[in-house]
mmCIF file of C-alpha atoms in Angstrom:
data_model
loop_
_atom_site.group_PDB
_atom_site.id
_atom_site.type_symbol
_atom_site.label_atom_id
_atom_site.label_comp_id
_atom_site.label_asym_id
_atom_site.label_seq_id
_atom_site.Cartn_x
_atom_site.Cartn_y
_atom_site.Cartn_z
ATOM 1 C CA MET C 347 17.648 19.595 24.498
ATOM 2 C CA GLY C 348 16.818 16.632 25.588
ATOM 3 C CA PHE C 349 14.502 13.807 26.106
ATOM 4 C CA THR C 350 11.926 12.938 27.816
ATOM 5 C CA GLY C 351 10.441 10.000 28.757
ATOM 6 C CA LYS C 352 10.214 6.464 30.923
ATOM 7 C CA HIS C 353 13.733 4.979 30.732
ATOM 8 C CA SER C 354 17.004 6.387 32.443
ATOM 9 C CA VAL C 355 17.378 9.101 29.482
ATOM 10 C CA SER C 356 14.042 10.762 29.967
ATOM 11 C CA ARG C 357 11.849 10.061 27.396
ATOM 12 C CA VAL C 358 7.939 10.693 27.766
ATOM 13 C CA LEU C 359 6.161 7.827 26.243
ATOM 14 C CA CYS C 360 2.573 8.629 25.112
ATOM 15 C CA LYS C 361 0.427 5.932 26.373
ATOM 16 C CA LEU C 362 -2.190 7.031 23.913
ATOM 17 C CA LEU C 363 -3.496 4.185 23.141
ATOM 18 C CA ALA C 364 -6.686 4.766 21.725
ATOM 19 C CA VAL C 365 -5.872 7.502 20.180
ATOM 20 C CA CYS C 366 -2.942 5.451 18.877
ATOM 21 C CA ALA C 367 -4.773 2.835 17.713
ATOM 22 C CA LEU C 368 -7.182 4.955 15.666
ATOM 23 C CA VAL C 369 -3.668 6.696 13.931
ATOM 24 C CA PHE C 370 -2.772 2.909 13.651
ATOM 25 C CA SER C 371 -6.033 2.263 11.668
ATOM 26 C CA VAL C 372 -6.290 4.686 9.594
ATOM 27 C CA GLY C 373 -2.629 6.141 8.886
ATOM 28 C CA GLN C 374 -0.544 3.234 8.510
ATOM 29 C CA VAL C 375 1.953 3.129 5.584
ATOM 30 C CA GLN C 376 2.981 -0.082 3.946
ATOM 31 C CA ALA C 377 5.791 0.751 3.063
ATOM 32 C CA HIS C 378 9.043 -1.504 1.924
ATOM 33 C CA HIS C 379 9.283 -3.460 5.177
ATOM 34 C CA SER C 380 6.781 -3.964 7.852
ATOM 35 C CA PHE C 381 5.949 -1.453 9.966
ATOM 36 C CA ALA C 382 4.438 -3.359 12.479
ATOM 37 C CA VAL C 383 7.326 -5.285 13.030
ATOM 38 C CA HIS C 384 9.990 -3.068 12.928
ATOM 39 C CA PHE C 385 7.904 0.180 15.427
ATOM 40 C CA VAL C 386 6.112 0.136 18.666
ATOM 41 C CA ALA C 387 2.408 0.665 16.680
ATOM 42 C CA ASP C 388 0.644 1.847 20.099
ATOM 43 C CA GLN C 389 3.290 4.264 21.657
ATOM 44 C CA LEU C 390 4.645 7.487 21.114
ATOM 45 C CA ILE C 391 7.956 8.868 22.145
ATOM 46 C CA THR C 392 9.128 12.958 22.065
ATOM 47 C CA VAL C 393 12.444 13.259 21.351
ATOM 48 C CA LYS C 394 14.131 16.802 21.413
ATOM 49 C CA GLY C 395 17.522 17.881 19.282
ATOM 50 C CA VAL C 396 18.808 19.131 16.722
ATOM 51 C CA VAL C 397 19.018 18.304 12.836
ATOM 52 C CA THR C 398 22.480 17.026 11.752
ATOM 53 C CA SER C 399 21.316 15.173 8.281
ATOM 54 C CA TYR C 400 17.910 14.865 5.990
ATOM 55 C CA LYS C 401 17.522 13.165 3.002
ATOM 56 C CA PHE C 402 14.142 13.186 1.294
ATOM 57 C CA THR C 403 14.031 9.563 -1.166
ATOM 58 C CA ASN C 404 11.295 6.960 -1.063
ATOM 59 C CA PRO C 405 11.150 4.366 0.311
ATOM 60 C CA HIS C 406 11.551 6.640 3.612
ATOM 61 C CA GLY C 407 12.893 9.862 4.442
ATOM 62 C CA ILE C 408 15.847 9.438 6.927
ATOM 63 C CA LEU C 409 15.997 12.296 8.912
ATOM 64 C CA ASN C 410 19.572 12.099 11.541
ATOM 65 C CA PHE C 411 19.158 14.574 14.787
ATOM 66 C CA SER C 412 21.760 14.963 17.476
ATOM 67 C CA VAL C 413 19.944 14.446 20.972
ATOM 68 C CA THR C 414 21.728 16.501 24.370
ATOM 69 C CA LYS C 415 20.989 14.145 27.480
ATOM 70 C CA GLU C 416 20.486 15.471 30.725
ATOM 71 C CA ASP C 417 23.894 14.086 31.510
ATOM 72 C CA GLY C 418 25.180 16.180 28.888
ATOM 73 C CA SER C 419 26.330 13.085 26.588
ATOM 74 C CA VAL C 420 24.889 13.682 22.992
ATOM 75 C CA GLU C 421 23.090 10.448 21.344
ATOM 76 C CA ALA C 422 22.694 10.185 18.027
ATOM 77 C CA TRP C 423 18.834 9.814 16.458
ATOM 78 C CA ARG C 424 17.603 8.307 13.515
ATOM 79 C CA ALA C 425 14.048 8.926 12.083
ATOM 80 C CA GLU C 426 12.398 7.497 9.240
ATOM 81 C CA THR C 427 9.609 9.106 7.256
ATOM 82 C CA ASN C 428 6.791 7.250 5.310
ATOM 83 C CA SER C 429 6.807 7.636 1.661
ATOM 84 C CA PRO C 430 7.857 10.983 0.612
ATOM 85 C CA ASN C 431 5.703 10.763 -2.017
ATOM 86 C CA VAL C 432 2.923 10.960 0.276
ATOM 87 C CA LEU C 433 4.199 13.482 2.176
ATOM 88 C CA ARG C 434 5.158 15.970 -0.757
ATOM 89 C CA ARG C 435 1.407 16.076 -0.832
ATOM 90 C CA ARG C 436 1.255 17.145 2.474
ATOM 91 C CA GLY C 437 4.099 20.033 1.768
ATOM 92 C CA TRP C 438 7.010 18.266 2.677
ATOM 93 C CA ASN C 439 10.004 18.653 0.240
ATOM 94 C CA LYS C 440 13.576 18.065 -0.101
ATOM 95 C CA ASP C 441 14.315 21.040 2.302
ATOM 96 C CA SER C 442 11.786 20.914 5.376
ATOM 97 C CA LEU C 443 14.580 20.445 7.529
ATOM 98 C CA LYS C 444 18.151 21.629 7.491
ATOM 99 C CA PRO C 445 21.146 20.686 9.588
ATOM 100 C CA GLY C 446 20.855 22.787 12.950
ATOM 101 C CA ASP C 447 17.016 22.920 12.779
ATOM 102 C CA GLU C 448 16.377 22.870 16.635
ATOM 103 C CA ILE C 449 13.317 20.410 16.247
ATOM 104 C CA THR C 450 10.914 18.253 18.809
ATOM 105 C CA VAL C 451 10.170 14.770 16.659
ATOM 106 C CA VAL C 452 6.990 12.752 18.206
ATOM 107 C CA GLY C 453 7.160 9.064 16.661
ATOM 108 C CA PHE C 454 6.677 5.434 16.802
ATOM 109 C CA PRO C 455 9.765 3.767 18.847
ATOM 110 C CA ALA C 456 11.860 1.237 17.362
ATOM 111 C CA ARG C 457 11.148 -2.486 19.151
ATOM 112 C CA ASP C 458 14.860 -2.938 19.699
ATOM 113 C CA GLY C 459 15.075 0.077 21.538
ATOM 114 C CA THR C 460 17.781 1.781 19.268
ATOM 115 C CA PRO C 461 17.532 5.460 19.320
ATOM 116 C CA TYR C 462 15.651 4.729 16.247
ATOM 117 C CA MET C 463 11.573 5.915 15.607
ATOM 118 C CA ARG C 464 8.952 6.532 12.546
ATOM 119 C CA ILE C 465 7.902 10.067 12.542
ATOM 120 C CA SER C 466 4.723 10.844 13.329
ATOM 121 C CA LYS C 467 5.338 14.661 13.807
ATOM 122 C CA ILE C 468 7.614 17.441 13.608
ATOM 123 C CA THR C 469 7.460 20.847 15.263
ATOM 124 C CA PHE C 470 10.214 23.100 14.891
ATOM 125 C CA ALA C 471 11.241 26.212 17.053
ATOM 126 C CA ASP C 472 8.994 28.741 15.497
ATOM 127 C CA GLY C 473 5.874 26.791 16.248
ATOM 128 C CA HIS C 474 5.321 25.558 12.989
ATOM 129 C CA GLU C 475 4.992 21.420 12.171
ATOM 130 C CA LEU C 476 5.335 18.911 9.818
ATOM 131 C CA THR C 477 2.646 15.573 9.607
ATOM 132 C CA GLY C 478 4.040 12.585 9.415
ATOM 133 C CA GLN C 479 2.726 9.118 9.906
ATOM 134 C CA ALA C 480 -0.069 9.946 12.242
ATOM 135 C CA SER C 481 -3.026 11.409 10.303
ATOM 136 C CA THR C 482 -6.278 10.677 12.052
ATOM 137 C CA ASP C 483 -7.889 11.788 8.256
ATOM 138 C CA PRO C 484 -9.406 8.441 6.433
ATOM 139 C CA THR C 485 -9.119 9.896 3.357
ATOM 140 C CA ALA C 486 -5.130 11.174 3.966
ATOM 141 C CA GLN C 487 -2.605 9.436 1.746
ATOM 142 C CA ASP C 488 -0.608 8.019 4.218
ATOM 143 C CA MET N 730 -49.536 -9.422 -33.313
ATOM 144 C CA LYS N 731 -46.930 -11.753 -34.561
ATOM 145 C CA MET N 732 -44.950 -9.157 -36.638
ATOM 146 C CA ARG N 733 -45.401 -6.865 -33.383
ATOM 147 C CA THR N 734 -43.571 -9.610 -31.315
ATOM 148 C CA HIS N 735 -40.538 -10.240 -33.617
ATOM 149 C CA LYS N 736 -40.370 -5.894 -33.746
ATOM 150 C CA LEU N 737 -39.901 -6.197 -29.930
ATOM 151 C CA VAL N 738 -37.977 -8.915 -29.529
ATOM 152 C CA ILE N 739 -35.666 -7.170 -32.304
ATOM 153 C CA ALA N 740 -35.987 -3.838 -30.071
ATOM 154 C CA ALA N 741 -34.878 -5.631 -27.036
ATOM 155 C CA LEU N 742 -31.944 -7.379 -28.050
ATOM 156 C CA LEU N 743 -30.953 -3.842 -29.432
ATOM 157 C CA LEU N 744 -31.459 -2.325 -26.534
ATOM 158 C CA GLY N 745 -29.556 -4.994 -24.274
ATOM 159 C CA SER N 746 -26.852 -4.440 -26.804
ATOM 160 C CA CYS N 747 -26.477 -0.966 -26.226
ATOM 161 C CA SER N 748 -27.013 -1.435 -22.599
ATOM 162 C CA MET N 749 -24.248 -3.976 -22.663
ATOM 163 C CA VAL N 750 -21.775 -1.298 -24.291
ATOM 164 C CA GLN N 751 -22.749 1.548 -22.148
ATOM 165 C CA ALA N 752 -22.354 -1.165 -19.302
ATOM 166 C CA GLN N 753 -18.617 -1.096 -19.812
ATOM 167 C CA ALA N 754 -17.448 1.177 -16.913
ATOM 168 C CA ASP N 755 -15.179 4.386 -18.064
ATOM 169 C CA LEU N 756 -12.287 3.357 -15.201
ATOM 170 C CA GLU N 757 -10.209 5.985 -16.715
ATOM 171 C CA GLY N 758 -8.214 8.413 -13.930
ATOM 172 C CA TYR N 759 -5.993 9.174 -11.501
ATOM 173 C CA TRP N 760 -7.142 6.967 -8.250
ATOM 174 C CA THR N 761 -5.968 7.069 -4.248
ATOM 175 C CA SER N 762 -6.837 4.881 -1.718
ATOM 176 C CA LEU N 763 -10.115 5.401 -0.012
ATOM 177 C CA PHE N 764 -9.261 3.918 3.462
ATOM 178 C CA ALA N 765 -12.811 4.422 4.444
ATOM 179 C CA PRO N 766 -14.790 2.546 2.000
ATOM 180 C CA THR N 767 -18.587 3.318 1.128
ATOM 181 C CA PRO N 768 -21.025 0.747 1.538
ATOM 182 C CA GLU N 769 -21.711 0.656 -1.723
ATOM 183 C CA GLY N 770 -18.613 -1.155 -2.265
ATOM 184 C CA GLU N 771 -20.003 -4.059 0.280
ATOM 185 C CA ALA N 772 -22.202 -5.521 -3.093
ATOM 186 C CA LEU N 773 -19.031 -6.233 -4.307
ATOM 187 C CA LYS N 774 -17.524 -8.057 -1.575
ATOM 188 C CA ALA N 775 -20.534 -10.025 -1.268
ATOM 189 C CA LYS N 776 -19.530 -11.724 -4.557
ATOM 190 C CA LEU N 777 -16.032 -13.184 -3.166
ATOM 191 C CA PRO N 778 -16.201 -16.647 -3.503
ATOM 192 C CA ALA N 779 -17.671 -18.726 -0.385
ATOM 193 C CA GLY N 780 -15.064 -19.771 2.035
ATOM 194 C CA ALA N 781 -12.615 -17.428 1.163
ATOM 195 C CA VAL N 782 -10.306 -15.997 3.917
ATOM 196 C CA PHE N 783 -11.137 -12.165 4.152
ATOM 197 C CA VAL N 784 -7.412 -11.089 5.285
ATOM 198 C CA ASP N 785 -8.437 -7.121 6.222
ATOM 199 C CA ASP N 786 -5.131 -5.387 5.850
ATOM 200 C CA ALA N 787 -5.598 -3.416 2.059
ATOM 201 C CA GLY N 788 -5.223 0.395 2.557
ATOM 202 C CA SER N 789 -3.960 1.496 5.980
ATOM 203 C CA GLY N 790 -3.785 -1.974 7.573
ATOM 204 C CA GLU N 791 -1.411 -4.534 7.792
ATOM 205 C CA LEU N 792 -0.663 -7.778 9.819
ATOM 206 C CA GLY N 793 1.974 -7.995 12.194
ATOM 207 C CA GLU N 794 4.244 -11.049 12.633
ATOM 208 C CA GLY N 795 2.645 -14.479 12.854
ATOM 209 C CA GLN N 796 -0.934 -13.224 12.128
ATOM 210 C CA PHE N 797 -1.798 -14.580 8.724
ATOM 211 C CA SER N 798 -5.701 -13.830 9.225
ATOM 212 C CA GLY N 799 -6.559 -17.755 9.893
ATOM 213 C CA LEU N 800 -5.470 -18.600 6.699
ATOM 214 C CA LYS N 801 -4.006 -22.544 6.880
ATOM 215 C CA LEU N 802 -0.298 -22.201 6.011
ATOM 216 C CA SER N 803 1.425 -24.938 3.867
ATOM 217 C CA ASP N 804 5.036 -26.749 5.747
ATOM 218 C CA LYS N 805 6.897 -24.834 2.685
ATOM 219 C CA ALA N 806 5.120 -21.766 3.961
ATOM 220 C CA LEU N 807 5.746 -22.147 7.574
ATOM 221 C CA LYS N 808 9.231 -23.057 7.022
ATOM 222 C CA GLU N 809 10.155 -19.700 5.505
ATOM 223 C CA ILE N 810 8.727 -17.293 7.579
ATOM 224 C CA ALA N 811 9.918 -19.576 10.631
ATOM 225 C CA ASP N 812 13.629 -18.467 8.610
ATOM 226 C CA TYR N 813 12.554 -15.284 7.789
ATOM 227 C CA ASP N 814 14.791 -12.455 9.022
ATOM 228 C CA PHE N 815 12.842 -9.292 9.919
ATOM 229 C CA ARG N 816 16.386 -7.528 9.555
ATOM 230 C CA GLN N 817 17.145 -7.852 6.053
ATOM 231 C CA GLU N 818 14.326 -5.395 5.636
ATOM 232 C CA LEU N 819 16.936 -2.444 6.722
ATOM 233 C CA SER N 820 19.033 -3.348 4.034
ATOM 234 C CA GLN N 821 20.279 -1.921 0.690
ATOM 235 C CA GLU N 822 19.838 -4.979 -0.696
ATOM 236 C CA PHE N 823 16.506 -5.350 0.348
ATOM 237 C CA ALA N 824 15.554 -1.594 0.005
ATOM 238 C CA CYS N 825 14.307 -1.144 -3.515
ATOM 239 C CA THR N 826 12.947 -4.612 -3.946
ATOM 240 C CA PRO N 827 9.287 -4.003 -5.270
ATOM 241 C CA PRO N 828 6.533 -6.048 -4.153
ATOM 242 C CA SER N 829 4.203 -8.336 -6.977
ATOM 243 C CA VAL N 830 1.143 -6.995 -8.318
ATOM 244 C CA ALA N 831 -0.604 -9.123 -5.218
ATOM 245 C CA PHE N 832 0.479 -6.738 -2.947
ATOM 246 C CA TYR N 833 0.890 -3.833 -4.695
ATOM 247 C CA MET N 834 -2.261 -3.318 -5.549
ATOM 248 C CA GLN N 835 -3.297 -3.036 -1.978
ATOM 249 C CA ALA N 836 -0.903 -0.527 -0.586
ATOM 250 C CA PRO N 837 -1.857 3.050 -0.100
ATOM 251 C CA PHE N 838 -0.486 4.391 -3.138
ATOM 252 C CA PRO N 839 -2.273 5.883 -5.968
ATOM 253 C CA PHE N 840 -2.386 4.954 -9.553
ATOM 254 C CA GLU N 841 -3.589 6.487 -12.922
ATOM 255 C CA LEU N 842 -5.818 3.856 -14.959
ATOM 256 C CA HIS N 843 -5.792 4.804 -18.585
ATOM 257 C CA GLN N 844 -8.353 2.416 -20.898
ATOM 258 C CA SER N 845 -9.145 1.671 -23.876
ATOM 259 C CA ASP N 846 -11.295 -1.364 -25.644
ATOM 260 C CA LYS N 847 -8.071 -3.270 -26.277
ATOM 261 C CA PHE N 848 -6.282 -2.718 -22.950
ATOM 262 C CA ILE N 849 -6.175 -0.927 -19.703
ATOM 263 C CA ALA N 850 -3.089 -0.087 -18.520
ATOM 264 C CA MET N 851 -2.027 0.968 -14.849
ATOM 265 C CA LYS N 852 0.626 3.318 -13.415
ATOM 266 C CA ILE N 853 1.647 2.539 -10.095
ATOM 267 C CA GLU N 854 3.047 5.249 -7.981
ATOM 268 C CA TYR N 855 4.516 2.775 -5.623
ATOM 269 C CA PHE N 856 7.814 1.461 -6.215
ATOM 270 C CA ASP N 857 7.210 3.035 -9.938
ATOM 271 C CA MET N 858 5.305 -0.585 -10.900
ATOM 272 C CA PHE N 859 3.536 -0.946 -14.462
ATOM 273 C CA ARG N 860 0.076 -3.233 -15.043
ATOM 274 C CA LEU N 861 -0.945 -4.262 -18.653
ATOM 275 C CA ILE N 862 -4.571 -5.840 -18.504
ATOM 276 C CA PHE N 863 -5.255 -7.494 -21.675
ATOM 277 C CA LEU N 864 -9.217 -7.178 -22.945
ATOM 278 C CA ASP N 865 -8.394 -8.426 -26.356
ATOM 279 C CA GLY N 866 -9.586 -11.888 -25.655
ATOM 280 C CA ARG N 867 -5.975 -13.839 -25.717
ATOM 281 C CA GLY N 868 -5.172 -16.151 -23.327
ATOM 282 C CA HIS N 869 -1.722 -16.032 -20.435
ATOM 283 C CA PRO N 870 1.196 -17.667 -21.820
ATOM 284 C CA PRO N 871 2.418 -21.176 -21.339
ATOM 285 C CA ALA N 872 2.795 -22.173 -17.814
ATOM 286 C CA ASP N 873 6.813 -21.978 -17.755
ATOM 287 C CA ALA N 874 7.287 -18.408 -19.434
ATOM 288 C CA PRO N 875 9.133 -15.680 -17.764
ATOM 289 C CA HIS N 876 7.742 -14.625 -14.573
ATOM 290 C CA SER N 877 7.321 -10.533 -13.076
ATOM 291 C CA LYS N 878 6.141 -8.730 -10.394
ATOM 292 C CA SER N 879 3.333 -7.555 -12.300
ATOM 293 C CA GLY N 880 2.485 -11.008 -14.061
ATOM 294 C CA HIS N 881 -0.260 -11.431 -16.500
ATOM 295 C CA SER N 882 -3.230 -10.195 -16.835
ATOM 296 C CA ILE N 883 -6.053 -10.821 -19.240
ATOM 297 C CA GLY N 884 -9.493 -9.313 -18.263
ATOM 298 C CA HIS N 885 -13.023 -9.191 -19.768
ATOM 299 C CA TRP N 886 -16.366 -7.043 -18.552
ATOM 300 C CA GLU N 887 -18.998 -8.819 -16.802
ATOM 301 C CA GLY N 888 -21.536 -5.884 -17.069
ATOM 302 C CA ASP N 889 -20.176 -2.935 -15.849
ATOM 303 C CA GLU N 890 -17.487 -5.097 -13.641
ATOM 304 C CA LEU N 891 -14.257 -5.532 -14.731
ATOM 305 C CA VAL N 892 -12.761 -9.201 -14.155
ATOM 306 C CA VAL N 893 -9.170 -9.754 -14.367
ATOM 307 C CA GLU N 894 -7.099 -12.624 -14.099
ATOM 308 C CA THR N 895 -3.116 -12.708 -12.929
ATOM 309 C CA THR N 896 -0.721 -15.508 -13.335
ATOM 310 C CA HIS N 897 2.833 -15.486 -13.929
ATOM 311 C CA ILE N 898 3.505 -13.255 -10.868
ATOM 312 C CA SER N 899 6.860 -13.797 -9.588
ATOM 313 C CA SER N 900 7.302 -15.147 -5.796
ATOM 314 C CA GLY N 901 6.891 -11.975 -3.629
ATOM 315 C CA THR N 902 5.306 -10.250 -0.287
ATOM 316 C CA PHE N 903 2.157 -11.688 0.405
ATOM 317 C CA MET N 904 1.313 -9.961 4.224
ATOM 318 C CA ASN N 905 4.900 -7.957 4.254
ATOM 319 C CA ASN N 906 5.518 -9.830 7.476
ATOM 320 C CA GLY N 907 7.643 -12.932 6.313
ATOM 321 C CA PHE N 908 4.888 -14.393 4.112
ATOM 322 C CA ASN N 909 5.192 -14.726 0.490
ATOM 323 C CA HIS N 910 3.384 -15.874 -2.348
ATOM 324 C CA SER N 911 5.146 -18.146 -5.061
ATOM 325 C CA ASP N 912 5.503 -17.710 -8.592
ATOM 326 C CA ASN N 913 2.261 -20.009 -8.810
ATOM 327 C CA LEU N 914 -0.072 -17.306 -7.786
ATOM 328 C CA LYS N 915 -2.980 -16.987 -9.475
ATOM 329 C CA LEU N 916 -5.094 -13.249 -9.066
ATOM 330 C CA THR N 917 -8.538 -13.226 -9.911
ATOM 331 C CA GLU N 918 -9.619 -8.940 -9.546
ATOM 332 C CA ARG N 919 -12.951 -7.958 -9.787
ATOM 333 C CA PHE N 920 -13.078 -4.047 -10.278
ATOM 334 C CA LYS N 921 -16.281 -1.857 -9.758
ATOM 335 C CA LEU N 922 -17.128 1.528 -10.473
ATOM 336 C CA SER N 923 -19.499 3.552 -8.018
ATOM 337 C CA ALA N 924 -23.305 4.815 -9.154
ATOM 338 C CA ASP N 925 -21.514 8.761 -9.042
ATOM 339 C CA GLY N 926 -18.000 7.039 -10.743
ATOM 340 C CA ASN N 927 -16.071 8.932 -7.905
ATOM 341 C CA THR N 928 -15.307 5.809 -6.260
ATOM 342 C CA LEU N 929 -13.916 2.975 -7.308
ATOM 343 C CA PHE N 930 -14.401 -0.953 -5.245
ATOM 344 C CA ALA N 931 -12.197 -4.270 -6.187
ATOM 345 C CA THR N 932 -11.998 -7.119 -4.436
ATOM 346 C CA GLN N 933 -8.773 -9.967 -5.006
ATOM 347 C CA VAL N 934 -9.212 -13.188 -4.686
ATOM 348 C CA SER N 935 -5.341 -15.390 -4.092
ATOM 349 C CA GLU N 936 -4.875 -18.829 -5.273
ATOM 350 C CA ASP N 937 -1.662 -20.337 -4.116
ATOM 351 C CA PRO N 938 -2.027 -24.209 -3.231
ATOM 352 C CA GLU N 939 1.979 -24.135 -3.044
ATOM 353 C CA VAL N 940 1.655 -21.687 0.471
ATOM 354 C CA PHE N 941 -1.882 -21.485 1.253
ATOM 355 C CA THR N 942 -4.978 -23.989 1.730
ATOM 356 C CA GLY N 943 -8.170 -22.551 -0.429
ATOM 357 C CA LEU N 944 -8.360 -18.976 -1.727
ATOM 358 C CA ALA N 945 -7.976 -15.461 0.272
ATOM 359 C CA ALA N 946 -9.563 -12.446 -0.323
ATOM 360 C CA ARG N 947 -9.057 -8.637 0.166
ATOM 361 C CA TYR N 948 -11.225 -5.955 -0.423
ATOM 362 C CA MET N 949 -10.034 -2.370 -1.952
ATOM 363 C CA ALA N 950 -11.615 0.999 -2.588
ATOM 364 C CA TRP N 951 -9.884 4.013 -4.033
ATOM 365 C CA ARG N 952 -10.931 7.675 -4.695
ATOM 366 C CA LYS N 953 -10.914 9.426 -8.005
ATOM 367 C CA VAL N 954 -8.850 12.729 -7.715
ATOM 368 C CA PRO N 955 -9.354 15.194 -11.149
ATOM 369 C CA GLY N 956 -6.108 16.540 -12.181
ATOM 370 C CA GLU N 957 -3.941 14.430 -9.924
ATOM 371 C CA TYR N 958 -1.253 12.161 -11.464
ATOM 372 C CA VAL N 959 1.380 9.705 -10.187
ATOM 373 C CA TYR N 960 4.669 10.948 -8.807
ATOM 374 C CA PRO N 961 8.115 9.041 -9.815
ATOM 375 C CA TYR N 962 9.190 6.741 -6.718
ATOM 376 C CA GLU N 963 12.434 6.657 -8.147
ATOM 377 C CA CYS N 964 13.747 4.200 -4.861
ATOM 378 C CA ASP N 965 16.710 5.045 -3.421
ATOM 379 C CA PRO N 966 18.721 2.024 -2.178
ATOM 380 C CA SER N 967 20.712 3.900 0.170
ATOM 381 C CA PHE N 968 17.973 4.189 3.016
ATOM 382 C CA GLY N 969 19.095 0.588 3.458
ATOM 383 C CA GLU N 970 22.025 -0.018 6.043
#
């Protein structure tokens, strides 16, 4: 496990500005708190880890997962979903993630640099995916 | 000749009367945010009052910190924004605080609309909110009557367009970036159905001299989804830290 990227801990910072601008313009959720203030809307990071807990309630589902860094230390990450009501219509449910699941999470990083993100996409070890806040479908209920 | 003229006038009046009745659009249904409104809705947008400042954050949009679409804010509002602590938004106390009608109507969540001659009921998915729009000709309660997040709404038909005025809205999020409206906000909404009945367009005009000068305007659209219904929101404050 580990994460790829820009800082000392490897973390892939996807500078997909044009793509993200499109994603942001059509797929952003205005939930109870400001997305723009708390997250970097024009960056995506990719983090690999193992699910420790998952809760699927409004205003945001919460996913906790552990990430093993290159030096062997383990870092606790927290990721929020957009509204579970929106995601339920895309096939998510309260059992979509289970402790022990090996996942790769792509999301919008927290502005304050903490290990926190808004989920854009989750890919499981078997290759199946869950789509969060990243729809390019202009009619999606994001 | 004179008799024929009278008959024509009566026929025209009857026709006009019938068309007025028929003009009241059937807005009943489940409506979900349409992020790419069709050009048909532009006609409604064109009816916005001259000089109104357009706030382009409806549906999928959002304004960042310090962005107010060019609205001229009052000193009171500027001070509140300067003192606003965004960290509180991640607290349990804040997690399930619902927004007011000014904000939840433009949020990208669906609603059910149920319609009668005397009122329109709207079941909003976002925060399980509910709106009742009276169409029976009543006025608003006295200014010092209790306020609520959904306020007090009265509406009337202007041809096939529904015009709704809402007052008595308790202070709440206006732009989701620390800029809140006051208890004295007045909202005027205009709803119009597309020709095929599958798209609902609306404009929202806000007036709140306590926090900004002039008028602010938004434009929204929703598509009809037959057979769908609003899910419970059941906000869980444990999201907060």
